[in-house]
GROMACS .gro file of N, CA and C in nm:
model
  369
    1GLN      N    1  -1.441   0.741   0.814
    1GLN     CA    2  -1.414   0.663   0.693
    1GLN      C    3  -1.265   0.648   0.674
    2VAL      N    4  -1.227   0.529   0.633
    2VAL     CA    5  -1.087   0.500   0.602
    2VAL      C    6  -1.082   0.437   0.464
    3GLN      N    7  -0.996   0.487   0.381
    3GLN     CA    8  -0.973   0.427   0.249
    3GLN      C    9  -0.837   0.360   0.249
    4LEU      N   10  -0.833   0.239   0.197
    4LEU     CA   11  -0.712   0.158   0.198
    4LEU      C   12  -0.673   0.122   0.056
    5VAL      N   13  -0.545   0.135   0.025
    5VAL     CA   14  -0.495   0.101  -0.107
    5VAL      C   15  -0.371   0.014  -0.092
    6GLU      N   16  -0.382  -0.111  -0.141
    6GLU     CA   17  -0.270  -0.203  -0.136
    6GLU      C   18  -0.181  -0.189  -0.259
    7SER      N   19  -0.056  -0.226  -0.242
    7SER     CA   20   0.039  -0.230  -0.354
    7SER      C   21   0.148  -0.329  -0.320
    8GLY      N   22   0.227  -0.364  -0.422
    8GLY     CA   23   0.342  -0.449  -0.398
    8GLY      C   24   0.327  -0.593  -0.442
    9GLY      N   25   0.209  -0.629  -0.488
    9GLY     CA   26   0.190  -0.766  -0.534
    9GLY      C   27   0.264  -0.790  -0.665
   10GLY      N   28   0.266  -0.916  -0.706
   10GLY     CA   29   0.332  -0.949  -0.832
   10GLY      C   30   0.359  -1.097  -0.843
   11LEU      N   31   0.442  -1.131  -0.940
   11LEU     CA   32   0.480  -1.270  -0.967
   11LEU      C   33   0.620  -1.294  -0.913
   12VAL      N   34   0.636  -1.401  -0.837
   12VAL     CA   35   0.765  -1.432  -0.778
   12VAL      C   36   0.783  -1.584  -0.778
   13GLN      N   37   0.907  -1.628  -0.786
   13GLN     CA   38   0.934  -1.771  -0.780
   13GLN      C   39   0.928  -1.821  -0.636
   14ALA      N   40   0.899  -1.948  -0.621
   14ALA     CA   41   0.899  -2.009  -0.489
   14ALA      C   42   1.033  -1.985  -0.420
   15GLY      N   43   1.026  -1.951  -0.292
   15GLY     CA   44   1.145  -1.917  -0.216
   15GLY      C   45   1.178  -1.770  -0.215
   16GLY      N   46   1.111  -1.694  -0.301
   16GLY     CA   47   1.137  -1.552  -0.310
   16GLY      C   48   1.061  -1.471  -0.206
   17SER      N   49   1.072  -1.339  -0.219
   17SER     CA   50   1.012  -1.247  -0.123
   17SER      C   51   0.936  -1.136  -0.193
   18LEU      N   52   0.837  -1.085  -0.123
   18LEU     CA   53   0.764  -0.966  -0.165
   18LEU      C   54   0.728  -0.887  -0.040
   19ARG      N   55   0.714  -0.756  -0.058
   19ARG     CA   56   0.664  -0.674   0.051
   19ARG      C   57   0.539  -0.601   0.004
   20LEU      N   58   0.429  -0.626   0.069
   20LEU     CA   59   0.304  -0.558   0.039
   20LEU      C   60   0.293  -0.435   0.128
   21SER      N   61   0.234  -0.331   0.071
   21SER     CA   62   0.207  -0.208   0.145
   21SER      C   63   0.059  -0.178   0.138
   22CYS      N   64   0.009  -0.113   0.240
   22CYS     CA   65  -0.131  -0.071   0.243
   22CYS      C   66  -0.133   0.071   0.299
   23ALA      N   67  -0.165   0.165   0.212
   23ALA     CA   68  -0.170   0.305   0.252
   23ALA      C   69  -0.312   0.343   0.291
   24ALA      N   70  -0.326   0.410   0.403
   24ALA     CA   71  -0.457   0.447   0.455
   24ALA      C   72  -0.476   0.598   0.452
   25SER      N   73  -0.597   0.638   0.426
   25SER     CA   74  -0.632   0.781   0.433
   25SER      C   75  -0.670   0.815   0.575
   26GLY      N   76  -0.680   0.944   0.603
   26GLY     CA   77  -0.729   0.984   0.734
   26GLY      C   78  -0.618   1.016   0.832
   27ARG      N   79  -0.655   1.085   0.940
   27ARG     CA   80  -0.557   1.132   1.037
   27ARG      C   81  -0.556   1.051   1.165
   28THR      N   82  -0.638   0.945   1.170
   28THR     CA   83  -0.648   0.867   1.293
   28THR      C   84  -0.607   0.722   1.270
   29PHE      N   85  -0.509   0.703   1.185
   29PHE     CA   86  -0.467   0.569   1.147
   29PHE      C   87  -0.429   0.485   1.268
   30SER      N   88  -0.366   0.545   1.365
   30SER     CA   89  -0.315   0.470   1.479
   30SER      C   90  -0.426   0.412   1.567
   31ARG      N   91  -0.549   0.457   1.552
   31ARG     CA   92  -0.658   0.402   1.632
   31ARG      C   93  -0.707   0.268   1.578
   32TYR      N   94  -0.667   0.235   1.455
   32TYR     CA   95  -0.718   0.114   1.390
   32TYR      C   96  -0.620  -0.002   1.404
   33ALA      N   97  -0.673  -0.115   1.448
   33ALA     CA   98  -0.599  -0.238   1.430
   33ALA      C   99  -0.604  -0.272   1.281
   34MET      N  100  -0.499  -0.329   1.229
   34MET     CA  101  -0.491  -0.360   1.086
   34MET      C  102  -0.467  -0.508   1.066
   35GLY      N  103  -0.528  -0.559   0.960
   35GLY     CA  104  -0.512  -0.700   0.930
   35GLY      C  105  -0.483  -0.722   0.783
   36TRP      N  106  -0.420  -0.834   0.753
   36TRP     CA  107  -0.403  -0.881   0.616
   36TRP      C  108  -0.478  -1.013   0.603
   37PHE      N  109  -0.552  -1.023   0.496
   37PHE     CA  110  -0.625  -1.145   0.463
   37PHE      C  111  -0.590  -1.182   0.319
   38ARG      N  112  -0.621  -1.304   0.281
   38ARG     CA  113  -0.598  -1.346   0.143
   38ARG      C  114  -0.709  -1.439   0.098
   39GLN      N  115  -0.728  -1.441  -0.033
   39GLN     CA  116  -0.830  -1.528  -0.091
   39GLN      C  117  -0.777  -1.588  -0.221
   40ALA      N  118  -0.768  -1.719  -0.221
   40ALA     CA  119  -0.726  -1.792  -0.340
   40ALA      C  120  -0.850  -1.830  -0.421
   41PRO      N  121  -0.834  -1.854  -0.550
   41PRO     CA  122  -0.950  -1.891  -0.634
   41PRO      C  123  -1.023  -2.013  -0.579
   42GLY      N  124  -1.153  -2.001  -0.565
   42GLY     CA  125  -1.234  -2.111  -0.518
   42GLY      C  126  -1.229  -2.136  -0.370
   43LYS      N  127  -1.160  -2.048  -0.296
   43LYS     CA  128  -1.148  -2.067  -0.152
   43LYS      C  129  -1.203  -1.946  -0.078
   44GLU      N  130  -1.233  -1.966   0.050
   44GLU     CA  131  -1.280  -1.856   0.131
   44GLU      C  132  -1.165  -1.765   0.169
   45ARG      N  133  -1.200  -1.642   0.202
   45ARG     CA  134  -1.099  -1.549   0.250
   45ARG      C  135  -1.046  -1.597   0.383
   46GLU      N  136  -0.914  -1.590   0.399
   46GLU     CA  137  -0.854  -1.638   0.523
   46GLU      C  138  -0.763  -1.534   0.584
   47PHE      N  139  -0.754  -1.542   0.715
   47PHE     CA  140  -0.669  -1.451   0.792
   47PHE      C  141  -0.523  -1.483   0.768
   48VAL      N  142  -0.441  -1.376   0.761
   48VAL     CA  143  -0.298  -1.392   0.745
   48VAL      C  144  -0.223  -1.337   0.866
   49ALA      N  145  -0.249  -1.210   0.898
   49ALA     CA  146  -0.177  -1.146   1.008
   49ALA      C  147  -0.252  -1.022   1.052
   50ALA      N  148  -0.228  -0.980   1.176
   50ALA     CA  149  -0.290  -0.859   1.227
   50ALA      C  150  -0.194  -0.790   1.323
   51ILE      N  151  -0.217  -0.660   1.340
   51ILE     CA  152  -0.130  -0.580   1.426
   51ILE      C  153  -0.216  -0.477   1.499
   52THR      N  154  -0.184  -0.449   1.623
   52THR     CA  155  -0.258  -0.351   1.700
   52THR      C  156  -0.228  -0.209   1.650
   53GLY      N  157  -0.309  -0.115   1.695
   53GLY     CA  158  -0.293   0.023   1.651
   53GLY      C  159  -0.156   0.083   1.680
   54SER      N  160  -0.102   0.048   1.794
   54SER     CA  161   0.030   0.097   1.832
   54SER      C  162   0.142   0.022   1.765
   55GLY      N  163   0.110  -0.095   1.711
   55GLY     CA  164   0.213  -0.180   1.652
   55GLY      C  165   0.283  -0.267   1.753
   56GLY      N  166   0.237  -0.264   1.878
   56GLY     CA  167   0.306  -0.337   1.983
   56GLY      C  168   0.282  -0.485   1.985
   57SER      N  169   0.174  -0.529   1.924
   57SER     CA  170   0.141  -0.672   1.924
   57SER      C  171   0.101  -0.717   1.785
   58THR      N  172   0.139  -0.840   1.753
   58THR     CA  173   0.105  -0.898   1.624
   58THR      C  174   0.058  -1.041   1.643
   59ILE      N  175  -0.013  -1.090   1.543
   59ILE     CA  176  -0.058  -1.228   1.545
   59ILE      C  177  -0.058  -1.279   1.402
   60TYR      N  178  -0.030  -1.408   1.385
   60TYR     CA  179  -0.016  -1.466   1.252
   60TYR      C  180  -0.093  -1.597   1.241
   61ALA      N  181  -0.136  -1.626   1.119
   61ALA     CA  182  -0.188  -1.758   1.090
   61ALA      C  183  -0.073  -1.858   1.096
   62ASP      N  184  -0.102  -1.979   1.137
   62ASP     CA  185   0.002  -2.080   1.149
   62ASP      C  186   0.073  -2.104   1.015
   63SER      N  187  -0.001  -2.091   0.906
   63SER     CA  188   0.054  -2.120   0.774
   63SER      C  189   0.162  -2.022   0.731
   64VAL      N  190   0.168  -1.905   0.794
   64VAL     CA  191   0.267  -1.804   0.753
   64VAL      C  192   0.365  -1.769   0.865
   65LYS      N  193   0.342  -1.823   0.982
   65LYS     CA  194   0.426  -1.789   1.097
   65LYS      C  195   0.571  -1.825   1.069
   66GLY      N  196   0.659  -1.730   1.097
   66GLY     CA  197   0.801  -1.751   1.072
   66GLY      C  198   0.845  -1.712   0.931
   67ARG      N  199   0.750  -1.687   0.843
   67ARG     CA  200   0.784  -1.647   0.706
   67ARG      C  201   0.737  -1.505   0.675
   68PHE      N  202   0.623  -1.465   0.731
   68PHE     CA  203   0.566  -1.333   0.705
   68PHE      C  204   0.581  -1.246   0.829
   69THR      N  205   0.595  -1.116   0.806
   69THR     CA  206   0.604  -1.019   0.915
   69THR      C  207   0.515  -0.900   0.884
   70ILE      N  208   0.425  -0.870   0.976
   70ILE     CA  209   0.340  -0.751   0.963
   70ILE      C  210   0.401  -0.639   1.046
   71SER      N  211   0.396  -0.518   0.992
   71SER     CA  212   0.447  -0.402   1.063
   71SER      C  213   0.369  -0.280   1.017
   72ARG      N  214   0.387  -0.170   1.087
   72ARG     CA  215   0.317  -0.048   1.048
   72ARG      C  216   0.402   0.073   1.082
   73ASP      N  217   0.379   0.179   1.005
   73ASP     CA  218   0.442   0.308   1.029
   73ASP      C  219   0.328   0.408   1.040
   74ASN      N  220   0.292   0.443   1.162
   74ASN     CA  221   0.178   0.532   1.182
   74ASN      C  222   0.204   0.673   1.131
   75ALA      N  223   0.328   0.712   1.124
   75ALA     CA  224   0.361   0.844   1.069
   75ALA      C  225   0.333   0.850   0.919
   76LYS      N  226   0.339   0.735   0.855
   76LYS     CA  227   0.315   0.728   0.710
   76LYS      C  228   0.178   0.668   0.678
   77ASN      N  229   0.098   0.638   0.781
   77ASN     CA  230  -0.035   0.578   0.759
   77ASN      C  231  -0.026   0.453   0.672
   78THR      N  232   0.071   0.370   0.701
   78THR     CA  233   0.094   0.254   0.615
   78THR      C  234   0.120   0.129   0.699
   79VAL      N  235   0.063   0.018   0.654
   79VAL     CA  236   0.091  -0.112   0.712
   79VAL      C  237   0.157  -0.198   0.604
   80TYR      N  238   0.248  -0.283   0.648
   80TYR     CA  239   0.326  -0.364   0.556
   80TYR      C  240   0.308  -0.513   0.586
   81LEU      N  241   0.332  -0.593   0.484
   81LEU     CA  242   0.341  -0.737   0.503
   81LEU      C  243   0.464  -0.785   0.428
   82GLN      N  244   0.569  -0.817   0.501
   82GLN     CA  245   0.689  -0.872   0.442
   82GLN      C  246   0.673  -1.023   0.431
   83MET      N  247   0.683  -1.074   0.309
   83MET     CA  248   0.660  -1.215   0.284
   83MET      C  249   0.789  -1.278   0.232
   84ASN      N  250   0.844  -1.369   0.308
   84ASN     CA  251   0.966  -1.440   0.271
   84ASN      C  252   0.938  -1.588   0.251
   85SER      N  253   1.030  -1.655   0.187
   85SER     CA  254   1.017  -1.799   0.164
   85SER      C  255   0.880  -1.835   0.107
   86LEU      N  256   0.841  -1.762   0.006
   86LEU     CA  257   0.708  -1.780  -0.050
   86LEU      C  258   0.692  -1.918  -0.113
   87LYS      N  259   0.570  -1.968  -0.103
   87LYS     CA  260   0.534  -2.099  -0.155
   87LYS      C  261   0.421  -2.084  -0.257
   88PRO      N  262   0.408  -2.178  -0.349
   88PRO     CA  263   0.295  -2.169  -0.444
   88PRO      C  264   0.159  -2.158  -0.374
   89GLU      N  265   0.144  -2.219  -0.260
   89GLU     CA  266   0.017  -2.212  -0.189
   89GLU      C  267  -0.011  -2.075  -0.127
   90ASP      N  268   0.086  -1.985  -0.134
   90ASP     CA  269   0.063  -1.846  -0.090
   90ASP      C  270  -0.004  -1.763  -0.201
   91THR      N  271  -0.019  -1.820  -0.318
   91THR     CA  272  -0.083  -1.749  -0.428
   91THR      C  273  -0.226  -1.713  -0.393
   92ALA      N  274  -0.258  -1.584  -0.403
   92ALA     CA  275  -0.392  -1.536  -0.366
   92ALA      C  276  -0.398  -1.386  -0.392
   93VAL      N  277  -0.519  -1.332  -0.380
   93VAL     CA  278  -0.535  -1.188  -0.371
   93VAL      C  279  -0.525  -1.151  -0.223
   94TYR      N  280  -0.437  -1.057  -0.195
   94TYR     CA  281  -0.415  -1.015  -0.057
   94TYR      C  282  -0.485  -0.882  -0.031
   95TYR      N  283  -0.558  -0.878   0.080
   95TYR     CA  284  -0.635  -0.761   0.119
   95TYR      C  285  -0.587  -0.709   0.254
   96CYS      N  286  -0.581  -0.578   0.267
   96CYS     CA  287  -0.562  -0.522   0.400
   96CYS      C  288  -0.697  -0.471   0.449
   97ALA      N  289  -0.712  -0.465   0.580
   97ALA     CA  290  -0.838  -0.425   0.640
   97ALA      C  291  -0.812  -0.351   0.770
   98ALA      N  292  -0.904  -0.262   0.803
   98ALA     CA  293  -0.894  -0.182   0.924
   98ALA      C  294  -1.009  -0.214   1.019
   99ASN      N  295  -0.976  -0.222   1.146
   99ASN     CA  296  -1.072  -0.259   1.250
   99ASN      C  297  -1.073  -0.151   1.355
  100ASP      N  298  -1.188  -0.082   1.367
  100ASP     CA  299  -1.200   0.029   1.462
  100ASP      C  300  -1.239  -0.022   1.599
  101ALA      N  301  -1.172  -0.125   1.642
  101ALA     CA  302  -1.199  -0.186   1.772
  101ALA      C  303  -1.077  -0.271   1.806
  102ASN      N  304  -1.099  -0.379   1.877
  102ASN     CA  305  -0.987  -0.467   1.907
  102ASN      C  306  -0.946  -0.544   1.782
  103TRP      N  307  -0.820  -0.580   1.776
  103TRP     CA  308  -0.776  -0.656   1.661
  103TRP      C  309  -0.845  -0.792   1.659
  104SER      N  310  -0.849  -0.853   1.543
  104SER     CA  311  -0.924  -0.977   1.527
  104SER      C  312  -0.867  -1.059   1.413
  105THR      N  313  -0.889  -1.189   1.422
  105THR     CA  314  -0.853  -1.278   1.312
  105THR      C  315  -0.973  -1.305   1.222
  106ARG      N  316  -1.087  -1.248   1.255
  106ARG     CA  317  -1.210  -1.273   1.180
  106ARG      C  318  -1.239  -1.158   1.085
  107SER      N  319  -1.259  -1.188   0.958
  107SER     CA  320  -1.280  -1.084   0.858
  107SER      C  321  -1.405  -1.003   0.887
  108ARG      N  322  -1.506  -1.065   0.947
  108ARG     CA  323  -1.631  -0.993   0.972
  108ARG      C  324  -1.615  -0.882   1.073
  109ASN      N  325  -1.508  -0.882   1.148
  109ASN     CA  326  -1.486  -0.778   1.248
  109ASN      C  327  -1.416  -0.656   1.192
  110TYR      N  328  -1.380  -0.660   1.066
  110TYR     CA  329  -1.310  -0.547   1.005
  110TYR      C  330  -1.407  -0.458   0.932
  111ASP      N  331  -1.387  -0.328   0.947
  111ASP     CA  332  -1.483  -0.230   0.898
  111ASP      C  333  -1.450  -0.179   0.757
  112TYR      N  334  -1.324  -0.174   0.724
  112TYR     CA  335  -1.281  -0.116   0.596
  112TYR      C  336  -1.184  -0.210   0.528
  113TRP      N  337  -1.195  -0.216   0.394
  113TRP     CA  338  -1.115  -0.307   0.314
  113TRP      C  339  -1.056  -0.236   0.193
  114GLY      N  340  -0.937  -0.280   0.155
  114GLY     CA  341  -0.879  -0.235   0.030
  114GLY      C  342  -0.930  -0.318  -0.085
  115GLN      N  343  -0.881  -0.287  -0.205
  115GLN     CA  344  -0.929  -0.354  -0.325
  115GLN      C  345  -0.854  -0.483  -0.354
  116GLY      N  346  -0.744  -0.504  -0.286
  116GLY     CA  347  -0.666  -0.625  -0.301
  116GLY      C  348  -0.552  -0.612  -0.399
  117THR      N  349  -0.450  -0.694  -0.380
  117THR     CA  350  -0.337  -0.700  -0.471
  117THR      C  351  -0.300  -0.846  -0.494
  118GLN      N  352  -0.275  -0.882  -0.620
  118GLN     CA  353  -0.251  -1.021  -0.655
  118GLN      C  354  -0.108  -1.061  -0.626
  119VAL      N  355  -0.093  -1.173  -0.559
  119VAL     CA  356   0.039  -1.234  -0.538
  119VAL      C  357   0.036  -1.372  -0.603
  120THR      N  358   0.129  -1.397  -0.692
  120THR     CA  359   0.138  -1.525  -0.760
  120THR      C  360   0.278  -1.582  -0.739
  121VAL      N  361   0.284  -1.703  -0.684
  121VAL     CA  362   0.411  -1.768  -0.658
  121VAL      C  363   0.422  -1.890  -0.750
  122SER      N  364   0.521  -1.887  -0.835
  122SER     CA  365   0.541  -1.998  -0.929
  122SER      C  366   0.635  -2.103  -0.869
  123SER      N  367   0.613  -2.227  -0.908
  123SER     CA  368   0.695  -2.337  -0.856
  123SER      C  369   0.817  -2.362  -0.941
   0.00000   0.00000   0.00000
């Protein structure tokens, strides 16, 4: 079992930055690929970024490529999402998720989810 707790969301103006954190319980954090997803009101949950257990490889949705950076600190059992140049269309609840297998861009492949943190970008 892995428990995930996100933090760092908030209200920011367009062009600003936020850093989301996701703290995981357990002693085997490095075995899990980690992903960030988001869900805006009235829309389906969508993939944002993912990182392998070692942190050696990352992948991003086209909509955030070049603006967002996913990273992890396995010593701290934490994964981060640095979000720069934020746009109003980035407004959503952001979720982190853990995948006890290969990393994936599909939410159905993730085994554990956090409760989400709200990010609101004003224009």
